Amino acid sequence: MEYSLIADAYEKIEATTKRLEMTDHLVRLLKETPKDVIDKVVYLTQGKLYPDFIGIEIGIAEKLAIRAVARATGHSEKEIEEDIRETGDLGETAQKFLRKKTQVSFFSKPLTVERVYETLDKMARSTGAGSMDLKINFLAGLLSDASPKEAKYVVRTVTGSLRLGIADMTVLDALAIAFGGGKETREYLERSYNISSDLGRVAKTVAEEGIESIKEFEVSLGEPIRPMLAERLGSPTEILEKLGGKCTAEYKYDGERIQAHKKEDQIILFSRRLEDITDQYPDGSELTRKHVKAKEAIIEAECVAVDPDTGEMKPFQELMHRRRKYGVKKAMEEYPVSLFMFDALYVDGKDLTLEPYPVRRQHLEKIIEQTDHVKVSEHIITDDPEELEKFFEKAVENGCEGLVCKSVNGDSVYQAGARGWLWIKYKRDYKSEMTDTVDLVVVGAFHGRGKRAGTYGALLLAAYDPDEDVFKTVTKCGTGFTDEDLKKLPKMMEKYRIPHRHPRVISTIEADVWFEPTVVIEAMGAEITLSPIHACAMDVIRKDSGLAIRFPRFTGNYRLDKSAEDATTVQEVVEMYRGQLKKVAG
Ligand code: AMP
């Protein structure tokens, strides 16, 4: 196929601002294109060589492209740079200088799409020492054989400034008209794109095999499925109503979404934006390899950083922050990830995307071997708004953002690439920083694991209730302790150790070790939330809910100056919670 056909189409597309006209030009181009190169033509019209998830990009620096244009036209780089100041576009300048070229080589062959594509591909793949010269040579070679107009578009393509504005949806429209039998067939093409993320493959399939083949298009290992997204509502009642009275509610883990593709021992992890992020999560890959008990599978999970000593989930920013600071290997040691699996889209040859959610979940539960670091998302099935609210509070208490409520109806398919009402998220809309520290009483402790074996993984802390003269638990704190603190703590607490919960301590949580409420430490939390688990302010704000301090951190201050009765009171925690709400509202 001659590249001039593409260049002519680009010129027309560039000249219009109307989407319909743009589509018409594209339809004409696609119809003129031999079927075996249609995928390449589609990628090229979007300034690409491959679908995004492959991660091979064209892009060379303008400076290098200037050198290639200089070489191909016999002008100096300086002349070219000066001209760019006038045209504002190296493509335009290249066209101009090629027109001026006096010596026409009569033996040059017309530029073909195949040759342009292959050359750009070689350029994109050459890396390392000497690759700059190589790239310039490749480009100069193409430009020497190009017409002025072709040169303009080749230059724009390699410098990433093609910008024809051809969106994915325009290509799908054009494909529907050119090969599908009309625009109304676009929905099938759209679905095949949503489950493959590869417009080139979609184009080739419909051009070569027709629309029937597109209707039977299935997911394919190695090609990311565009993620299904959730809508949002503000209350359990609204959510249940929207989902037909009943739903499955799952913890909404606060991490990074991952789509894992497993083929025997080979694992690819895709991000929500469909980038290959396998290298960023060697531990995530290993967990998938070991604990997904299917030969082939595509599953979705939330990848969450977990404190190895306490088992607590960390807010996602912490993992990002650490990764930037220390690199992957170190981060893996400090905060290994856990995977919370929430969907199965393909298992051993079977495309599950059109199955209702309960069926997909069944498959998921069957193939996941649950361990400390691999879990199927925590869930309940309910038709009761109160139960939903309680489960939500429990999710928040356990370090989650809230819930994702999912339809369990017959039509609850996986809506790839769409934000719809089959999934509804329920998050706290109040969230603010806690600005004051609190002084809390150490009433219990949990044994540490890993690096913290032999000492405490976390302390159970309580606020003082002067009305009842008791201590009510408000948080579990495992962060902020230095190695020295950790060594010191068991010794320091030994004399207060008792074999059971102290009668003045109110707690629904079972600690591994109990203490007489004596020692006070200072802590800082991220926020205060409703919690069904902690006893502090139980039933004060809401029935069956207490208050908890989220993401607490020991400040390093042992408040030896304070007696347990001088600790922060339950009333103070309530005021802090209310103040926090006001702050957000204001
Ligand atoms: P949002 O990013 O606020 O639109 O919420 C949707 C995101 O929640 C998804 O993209 C997932 O990354 C994340 N998520 C966490 N837990 C779940 C779950 N159980 N089911 C679905 N999505 C989840």
XYZ file of C-alpha atoms and ligand atoms in Angstrom:
609
model
C 0.000 0.000 0.000
C 1.351 3.391 -0.924
C 1.942 5.748 1.951
C 0.606 8.601 -0.192
C -2.921 7.237 0.375
C -2.442 7.774 4.086
C -0.885 11.177 3.626
C -3.793 12.306 1.437
C -6.329 11.093 3.977
C -4.485 12.843 6.811
C -4.543 16.059 4.853
C -8.302 15.867 4.428
C -8.905 14.865 8.013
C -6.776 17.745 9.182
C -8.814 20.166 7.099
C -12.097 19.369 8.827
C -13.358 19.998 12.312
C -16.533 17.980 11.846
C -16.514 14.531 13.318
C -18.820 13.107 10.654
C -16.581 14.303 7.840
C -13.576 13.005 9.684
C -15.263 9.615 9.939
C -16.065 9.659 6.200
C -12.443 10.266 5.283
C -11.395 7.503 7.609
C -13.959 5.116 6.125
C -12.584 5.807 2.658
C -9.032 5.225 3.809
C -9.932 1.970 5.556
C -11.753 0.697 2.483
C -8.724 1.443 0.302
C -6.443 -0.362 2.700
C -5.450 -3.971 1.927
C -6.783 -6.112 4.762
C -3.445 -7.484 5.820
C -2.103 -4.045 6.756
C -5.269 -2.551 8.163
C -4.098 -2.984 11.757
C -0.944 -1.026 10.989
C -2.897 1.737 9.273
C -5.190 2.013 12.287
C -2.255 2.302 14.687
C -0.570 4.874 12.459
C -3.652 7.098 12.255
C -3.424 7.387 16.024
C 0.284 8.126 15.927
C 1.127 4.664 17.264
C 2.748 1.429 16.155
C 1.069 -0.897 18.649
C -1.769 -0.834 21.136
C -0.771 1.120 24.233
C -0.328 -1.898 26.478
C 2.636 -3.120 24.428
C 4.598 -0.120 25.635
C 6.592 0.502 22.443
C 6.398 4.153 21.565
C 7.497 5.980 18.455
C 8.748 9.314 19.728
C 12.165 10.695 18.931
C 13.437 14.063 20.109
C 12.847 16.953 17.745
C 16.580 17.636 17.704
C 17.287 14.257 16.178
C 14.493 14.666 13.669
C 15.976 18.021 12.618
C 19.267 16.290 11.906
C 17.508 13.700 9.775
C 15.636 16.372 7.827
C 18.934 18.217 7.285
C 20.553 15.081 5.988
C 17.679 14.211 3.673
C 17.283 17.694 2.198
C 20.914 18.789 2.057
C 20.256 21.873 4.197
C 22.012 22.820 7.410
C 20.424 22.184 10.813
C 20.634 25.911 11.435
C 18.551 26.727 8.359
C 15.957 24.232 9.443
C 15.818 25.548 12.981
C 15.344 29.076 11.683
C 12.494 27.975 9.472
C 10.788 26.201 12.378
C 10.665 29.536 14.122
C 8.462 30.692 11.251
C 6.310 27.627 10.708
C 6.204 26.459 14.309
C 6.222 22.875 13.061
C 9.058 20.678 11.885
C 6.622 18.735 9.671
C 5.722 21.878 7.769
C 9.385 22.832 7.473
C 10.316 19.368 6.208
C 7.629 19.639 3.536
C 8.898 23.034 2.484
C 12.538 21.991 2.259
C 11.733 18.832 0.370
C 9.857 20.891 -2.196
C 12.981 22.957 -2.654
C 15.120 19.911 -3.161
C 16.564 20.348 -6.609
C 18.087 16.995 -7.128
C 15.271 14.575 -7.617
C 16.320 10.971 -7.521
C 14.464 9.311 -10.341
C 15.159 5.860 -9.088
C 13.500 6.244 -5.736
C 10.594 3.881 -5.212
C 7.318 5.206 -3.895
C 7.094 4.979 -0.146
C 4.912 2.106 1.052
C 3.002 1.860 4.320
C 4.848 -1.362 5.048
C 8.221 0.310 4.685
C 7.248 3.334 6.778
C 5.859 1.086 9.497
C 8.851 -1.221 9.574
C 11.297 1.643 9.660
C 9.464 3.404 12.469
C 9.336 0.100 14.316
C 13.087 -0.359 13.993
C 13.591 3.189 15.225
C 11.381 2.609 18.220
C 13.197 -0.576 19.121
C 16.755 0.658 18.792
C 18.184 1.553 22.157
C 21.557 1.941 23.759
C 24.895 3.152 22.419
C 24.789 4.258 18.808
C 21.015 4.137 18.647
C 20.741 7.881 18.072
C 22.739 7.705 14.839
C 20.817 4.673 13.789
C 17.513 6.441 14.286
C 18.659 9.485 12.342
C 19.798 7.270 9.477
C 16.537 5.362 9.365
C 14.512 8.557 9.301
C 16.739 10.319 6.775
C 16.385 7.259 4.523
C 12.600 7.477 4.608
C 12.555 11.208 4.042
C 14.875 10.935 1.041
C 12.296 8.805 -0.720
C 9.257 10.715 0.502
C 7.203 13.301 -1.329
C 7.035 16.641 0.478
C 3.565 15.873 1.803
C 4.563 12.402 2.967
C 7.616 13.850 4.677
C 5.419 16.216 6.629
C 3.377 13.378 8.111
C 6.280 11.034 8.672
C 8.074 13.762 10.623
C 4.973 14.541 12.653
C 4.456 10.867 13.391
C 7.970 10.293 14.696
C 8.009 13.450 16.806
C 4.656 12.577 18.348
C 2.886 15.621 16.906
C 0.503 14.045 14.417
C -2.521 15.059 16.451
C -5.243 14.338 13.934
C -7.701 13.992 16.765
C -8.938 10.577 15.686
C -10.395 9.157 18.877
C -10.930 5.448 19.512
C -14.665 5.928 19.073
C -14.186 7.563 15.656
C -12.183 4.562 14.501
C -14.899 2.226 15.783
C -17.554 4.241 13.935
C -15.507 4.097 10.769
C -14.984 0.341 11.091
C -18.713 -0.208 11.629
C -19.521 1.719 8.460
C -16.709 0.297 6.348
C -16.976 -3.386 7.301
C -19.767 -3.944 9.814
C -22.673 -3.076 7.543
C -23.541 0.214 9.242
C -23.113 2.350 12.276
C -25.539 0.277 14.305
C -22.971 -2.514 14.490
C -20.652 -0.305 16.453
C -21.693 -1.785 19.799
C -20.170 -5.134 18.844
C -16.979 -3.503 17.711
C -16.900 -1.455 20.864
C -17.206 -4.520 23.021
C -14.430 -6.301 21.180
C -12.255 -3.254 21.696
C -13.162 -3.098 25.382
C -12.101 -6.668 25.958
C -8.891 -6.499 23.912
C -7.743 -2.859 24.158
C -6.414 -3.412 20.664
C -8.042 -1.395 17.855
C -5.684 -2.908 15.300
C -6.770 -6.451 16.072
C -10.428 -5.404 16.044
C -9.954 -3.733 12.645
C -8.216 -6.738 11.171
C -10.826 -9.158 12.481
C -13.792 -7.225 11.110
C -12.060 -6.501 7.776
C -10.940 -10.079 7.212
C -13.676 -12.103 8.861
C -16.687 -9.813 9.045
C -18.998 -8.648 11.795
C -20.109 -12.175 12.787
C -16.608 -12.882 13.900
C -16.615 -9.699 15.952
C -19.779 -10.818 17.694
C -17.919 -13.921 18.809
C -14.791 -12.049 19.772
C -13.368 -13.285 23.058
C -10.871 -12.098 25.604
C -7.326 -13.156 25.011
C -4.518 -13.731 27.503
C -1.968 -10.955 27.333
C -4.445 -8.360 26.127
C -5.774 -6.239 28.977
C -9.528 -5.938 29.349
C -10.560 -2.322 29.827
C -11.689 -2.023 33.442
C -15.273 -1.902 34.595
C -15.867 1.152 36.780
C -18.295 1.968 39.543
C -20.890 4.675 39.982
C -21.390 6.240 43.378
C -24.321 6.736 45.735
C -24.568 8.227 49.199
C -26.664 5.784 51.213
C -27.313 2.064 51.629
C -31.014 2.533 50.886
C -30.358 4.227 47.552
C -27.777 1.605 46.670
C -30.091 -1.326 47.396
C -32.903 0.303 45.489
C -30.710 0.838 42.445
C -29.449 -2.748 42.540
C -32.905 -4.252 42.668
C -33.212 -4.727 46.432
C -30.273 -7.023 46.943
C -26.569 -6.928 46.312
C -23.232 -8.297 47.208
C -21.219 -5.740 49.135
C -17.463 -6.012 49.161
C -14.702 -4.238 50.987
C -13.294 -1.445 48.857
C -9.584 -1.923 49.422
C -7.425 1.145 49.168
C -4.639 0.135 46.852
C -3.790 -0.204 43.200
C -6.053 -2.071 40.846
C -4.351 -4.887 39.061
C -5.463 -7.140 36.247
C -3.384 -10.291 36.402
C -2.982 -12.520 33.355
C -1.681 -15.982 34.105
C -0.566 -18.483 31.508
C 1.035 -21.415 33.294
C 3.976 -19.784 35.094
C 3.948 -16.645 33.041
C 2.365 -13.619 34.718
C 1.579 -10.167 33.387
C 0.132 -7.492 35.638
C -1.692 -4.584 34.056
C -2.541 -1.337 35.795
C -5.919 0.319 35.665
C -4.561 2.380 32.774
C -3.523 -0.832 31.030
C 0.199 -0.373 31.429
C 2.305 -3.441 32.029
C 3.414 -3.046 35.650
C 4.686 -6.582 36.202
C 8.156 -5.308 37.087
C 6.832 -3.066 39.821
C 5.283 -5.947 41.748
C 7.569 -8.972 41.767
C 5.840 -10.078 44.961
C 2.394 -9.593 43.407
C 3.439 -11.713 40.420
C 4.762 -14.452 42.666
C 1.554 -14.529 44.702
C -0.480 -14.846 41.512
C 1.763 -17.595 40.166
C 1.503 -19.612 43.346
C -2.034 -19.107 44.535
C -4.155 -18.840 41.406
C -4.945 -22.486 40.849
C -5.780 -22.394 37.176
C -3.559 -22.976 34.189
C -4.836 -19.851 32.548
C -6.692 -16.998 34.151
C -7.441 -13.312 34.027
C -8.367 -11.983 37.412
C -8.736 -8.585 38.976
C -7.406 -7.655 42.362
C -6.612 -4.720 44.533
C -2.964 -4.694 45.497
C -2.475 -3.314 48.982
C 0.619 -2.577 51.040
C 0.609 -4.391 54.336
C 2.762 -3.866 57.383
C 4.496 -7.230 57.755
C 4.799 -6.912 61.525
C 1.239 -6.056 62.377
C -0.656 -7.294 59.349
C -2.318 -3.874 59.052
C -3.199 -2.429 55.683
C -1.372 0.773 54.871
C -2.878 3.713 53.065
C -1.822 3.529 49.456
C 0.171 6.772 49.471
C 2.602 5.162 51.838
C 3.523 2.479 49.340
C 3.912 5.035 46.554
C 6.009 7.212 48.765
C 8.246 4.367 49.829
C 8.645 3.095 46.332
C 9.831 6.433 45.097
C 12.237 6.692 47.952
C 13.852 3.287 48.059
C 13.049 1.467 44.871
C 11.097 -1.713 44.374
C 13.301 -4.169 46.214
C 13.468 -2.238 49.443
C 9.762 -1.398 49.331
C 8.985 -5.075 48.903
C 10.764 -5.852 52.133
C 9.307 -2.978 54.081
C 5.796 -3.232 52.764
C 5.088 -6.429 50.888
C 1.776 -6.415 49.103
C -1.328 -8.441 49.613
C -3.747 -9.199 46.806
C -7.477 -8.943 47.366
C -9.069 -10.688 44.396
C -12.454 -9.406 43.307
C -13.239 -10.715 39.817
C -12.486 -13.550 37.419
C -12.796 -12.653 33.743
C -11.316 -15.709 32.137
C -10.495 -19.151 33.461
C -8.962 -22.058 31.539
C -10.276 -21.266 28.116
C -13.588 -19.813 29.226
C -14.410 -16.150 28.704
C -16.469 -15.155 31.753
C -17.073 -11.499 30.911
C -20.677 -12.110 29.877
C -21.494 -14.283 32.882
C -23.401 -12.723 35.793
C -21.277 -11.653 38.742
C -22.244 -14.497 41.121
C -20.997 -16.988 38.539
C -17.712 -15.112 38.110
C -17.280 -14.925 41.857
C -17.847 -18.661 42.129
C -15.085 -19.282 39.614
C -12.871 -16.866 41.514
C -13.403 -18.589 44.842
C -12.687 -21.916 43.235
C -9.324 -20.996 41.785
C -7.889 -18.819 44.552
C -5.942 -20.520 47.260
C -6.260 -18.073 50.127
C -3.243 -17.301 52.285
C -2.107 -14.430 54.514
C -1.309 -12.401 51.435
C -3.906 -13.604 48.982
C -7.569 -13.213 49.751
C -10.841 -13.129 47.920
C -12.474 -9.796 48.749
C -14.431 -9.775 52.004
C -18.147 -9.715 51.188
C -21.712 -10.159 52.340
C -24.885 -10.627 50.347
C -27.654 -8.521 51.778
C -30.984 -6.807 51.221
C -30.859 -4.877 54.490
C -29.656 -1.255 54.539
C -28.688 -1.495 58.190
C -26.579 -4.545 57.624
C -24.954 -2.770 54.701
C -24.136 0.236 56.872
C -22.606 -1.972 59.553
C -20.525 -3.809 57.020
C -19.378 -0.464 55.650
C -18.203 0.640 59.069
C -16.398 -2.616 59.537
C -14.664 -2.108 56.189
C -13.511 1.354 57.203
C -12.385 0.090 60.555
C -10.240 -2.479 58.793
C -8.407 0.104 56.728
C -10.645 0.085 53.650
C -12.116 3.050 51.829
C -15.683 1.765 52.052
C -17.640 -0.707 49.958
C -18.245 -1.621 46.356
C -21.799 -2.919 46.061
C -22.393 -5.143 43.077
C -25.465 -6.341 41.256
C -26.218 -10.056 41.568
C -28.907 -10.063 38.900
C -28.884 -12.190 35.782
C -27.618 -9.282 33.694
C -24.683 -8.439 35.954
C -22.051 -8.936 33.259
C -18.577 -7.462 33.362
C -19.070 -4.126 31.613
C -15.573 -3.700 30.236
C -14.519 -0.110 29.745
C -17.719 1.344 31.174
C -18.806 3.139 34.295
C -22.242 1.819 35.079
C -24.792 1.086 37.787
C -23.955 -2.583 38.186
C -21.222 -1.558 40.598
C -21.858 1.208 43.094
C -19.275 2.499 45.487
C -20.073 3.700 48.953
C -17.340 5.765 50.543
C -17.168 8.089 53.469
C -17.586 11.578 52.136
C -16.212 13.098 55.270
C -12.527 12.717 55.638
C -10.107 15.110 57.193
C -6.855 15.259 58.959
C -6.721 14.817 62.680
C -4.746 17.792 63.845
C -4.281 17.073 67.561
C -2.409 14.288 69.212
C -4.194 12.120 71.756
C -2.897 10.511 74.938
C -4.141 6.956 75.185
C -3.895 4.189 77.712
C -2.170 0.927 76.818
C -4.676 -1.769 77.745
C -3.511 -4.702 75.655
C -1.056 -5.888 73.026
C -0.771 -8.215 70.064
C 2.194 -10.470 69.395
C 4.443 -9.363 66.567
C 5.314 -11.400 63.522
C 8.307 -11.287 61.176
C 10.817 -8.698 62.283
C 8.735 -8.113 65.386
C 8.618 -11.715 66.566
C 9.305 -11.760 70.308
C 7.954 -8.275 70.848
C 4.638 -6.556 70.203
C 3.194 -6.028 66.768
C 0.643 -3.514 67.989
C -0.795 -2.050 71.157
C -4.468 -1.827 71.991
C -5.182 1.713 73.152
C -8.105 3.191 75.042
C -9.608 6.540 75.963
C -10.835 7.271 79.471
C -14.523 7.503 80.282
C -14.808 9.533 83.532
C -18.570 8.950 83.792
C -18.183 5.222 84.120
C -14.587 5.347 85.285
C -13.540 2.842 82.638
C -11.194 2.696 79.637
C -12.735 2.140 76.230
C -10.681 0.948 73.277
C -10.329 3.379 70.399
C -7.519 2.058 68.189
C -4.825 -0.517 67.531
C -1.461 1.116 67.015
C 1.543 -0.603 65.421
C 3.290 2.299 63.745
C 5.854 4.808 64.957
C 7.837 2.528 67.269
C 11.617 2.489 66.888
C 13.619 -0.716 67.283
C 14.604 0.532 70.700
C 10.956 1.091 71.693
C 10.147 -2.399 70.578
C 12.919 -3.908 72.627
C 11.940 -1.894 75.658
C 8.165 -2.371 75.526
C 7.742 -5.981 76.735
C 10.071 -5.293 79.668
C 8.429 -2.003 80.467
C 4.920 -3.483 80.356
C 5.760 -6.732 82.139
C 4.877 -5.428 85.575
C 1.391 -4.409 84.412
C 0.673 -7.692 82.653
C -2.444 -9.546 83.778
C -3.874 -12.863 82.558
C -7.193 -11.452 81.351
C -8.903 -8.234 80.378
C -8.882 -5.736 83.235
C -12.393 -5.189 84.635
C -12.098 -1.460 83.964
C -11.290 -2.020 80.318
C -14.171 -2.175 77.834
C -13.220 -3.986 74.669
C -14.840 -6.268 72.137
C -11.423 -6.983 70.703
C -9.509 -9.943 72.117
C -5.908 -8.915 72.741
C -3.075 -11.460 73.024
C -1.802 -9.825 76.181
C -3.730 -7.692 78.683
C -2.449 -4.920 80.940
C -3.584 -3.046 83.945
C -4.513 0.373 82.533
C -1.526 2.440 83.676
C 0.839 3.471 80.894
C -0.136 6.429 78.695
C 1.407 7.102 75.304
C 0.938 9.908 72.837
C -0.383 9.081 69.370
C -1.436 10.889 66.247
C -4.053 9.533 63.884
C -5.115 10.362 60.348
C -8.805 10.685 61.130
C -11.606 9.564 63.389
C -14.262 7.287 61.968
C -17.340 5.387 63.036
C -16.518 1.852 64.035
C -18.575 -1.128 65.139
C -15.524 -2.664 66.779
C -14.220 -0.102 69.210
C -15.987 0.653 72.475
C -15.165 4.352 72.609
C -18.397 6.380 72.279
C -20.446 3.293 71.478
C -24.014 4.328 70.562
C -23.175 8.012 71.027
C -23.091 9.101 67.397
C -24.890 6.159 65.927
C -26.448 2.999 67.274
C -24.060 0.036 67.416
C -21.152 2.207 66.377
C -18.257 3.486 68.358
C -15.440 5.772 67.254
C -12.000 4.716 66.107
C -8.815 6.544 65.318
C -7.568 5.499 61.893
C -3.901 5.048 61.005
C -2.535 5.907 64.426
C 1.168 6.491 64.904
C 3.106 6.575 68.177
C 4.783 9.987 68.410
C 7.648 8.694 70.554
C 6.315 10.291 73.740
C 5.642 8.075 76.735
C 3.443 10.240 78.897
C 4.976 9.110 82.137
C 3.737 12.378 83.590
C 0.148 11.254 83.158
C -1.871 8.748 85.056
C -4.379 6.642 83.145
C -7.198 8.876 84.338
C -5.452 11.863 82.757
C -5.667 10.318 79.295
C -7.809 11.775 76.501
C -11.446 11.198 77.360
C -14.194 9.613 75.320
C -15.971 12.977 75.279
C -12.897 14.621 73.784
C -12.753 12.014 71.012
C -16.441 12.680 70.265
C -15.740 16.408 70.039
C -12.784 15.833 67.775
C -14.950 13.682 65.528
C -17.674 16.336 65.394
C -15.134 19.085 64.804
C -13.701 17.103 61.962
C -17.136 16.786 60.364
C -17.764 20.506 60.713
C -14.439 21.270 59.123
C -15.335 19.240 56.081
C -18.818 20.676 55.871
C -17.482 24.226 56.145
P -12.931 4.486 42.358
O -11.482 4.393 41.964
O -13.166 5.340 43.550
O -13.815 4.773 41.185
O -13.374 3.040 42.835
C -13.251 1.903 42.039
C -11.957 1.200 42.384
O -12.047 0.543 43.634
C -11.627 0.088 41.442
O -11.007 0.567 40.273
C -10.696 -0.787 42.254
O -9.360 -0.336 42.073
C -11.073 -0.471 43.686
N -11.590 -1.626 44.441
C -11.209 -1.961 45.685
N -11.865 -3.029 46.135
C -12.705 -3.418 45.149
C -13.670 -4.473 45.026
N -13.917 -5.340 46.006
N -14.361 -4.541 43.856
C -14.150 -3.653 42.852
N -13.251 -2.639 42.921
C -12.537 -2.517 44.060
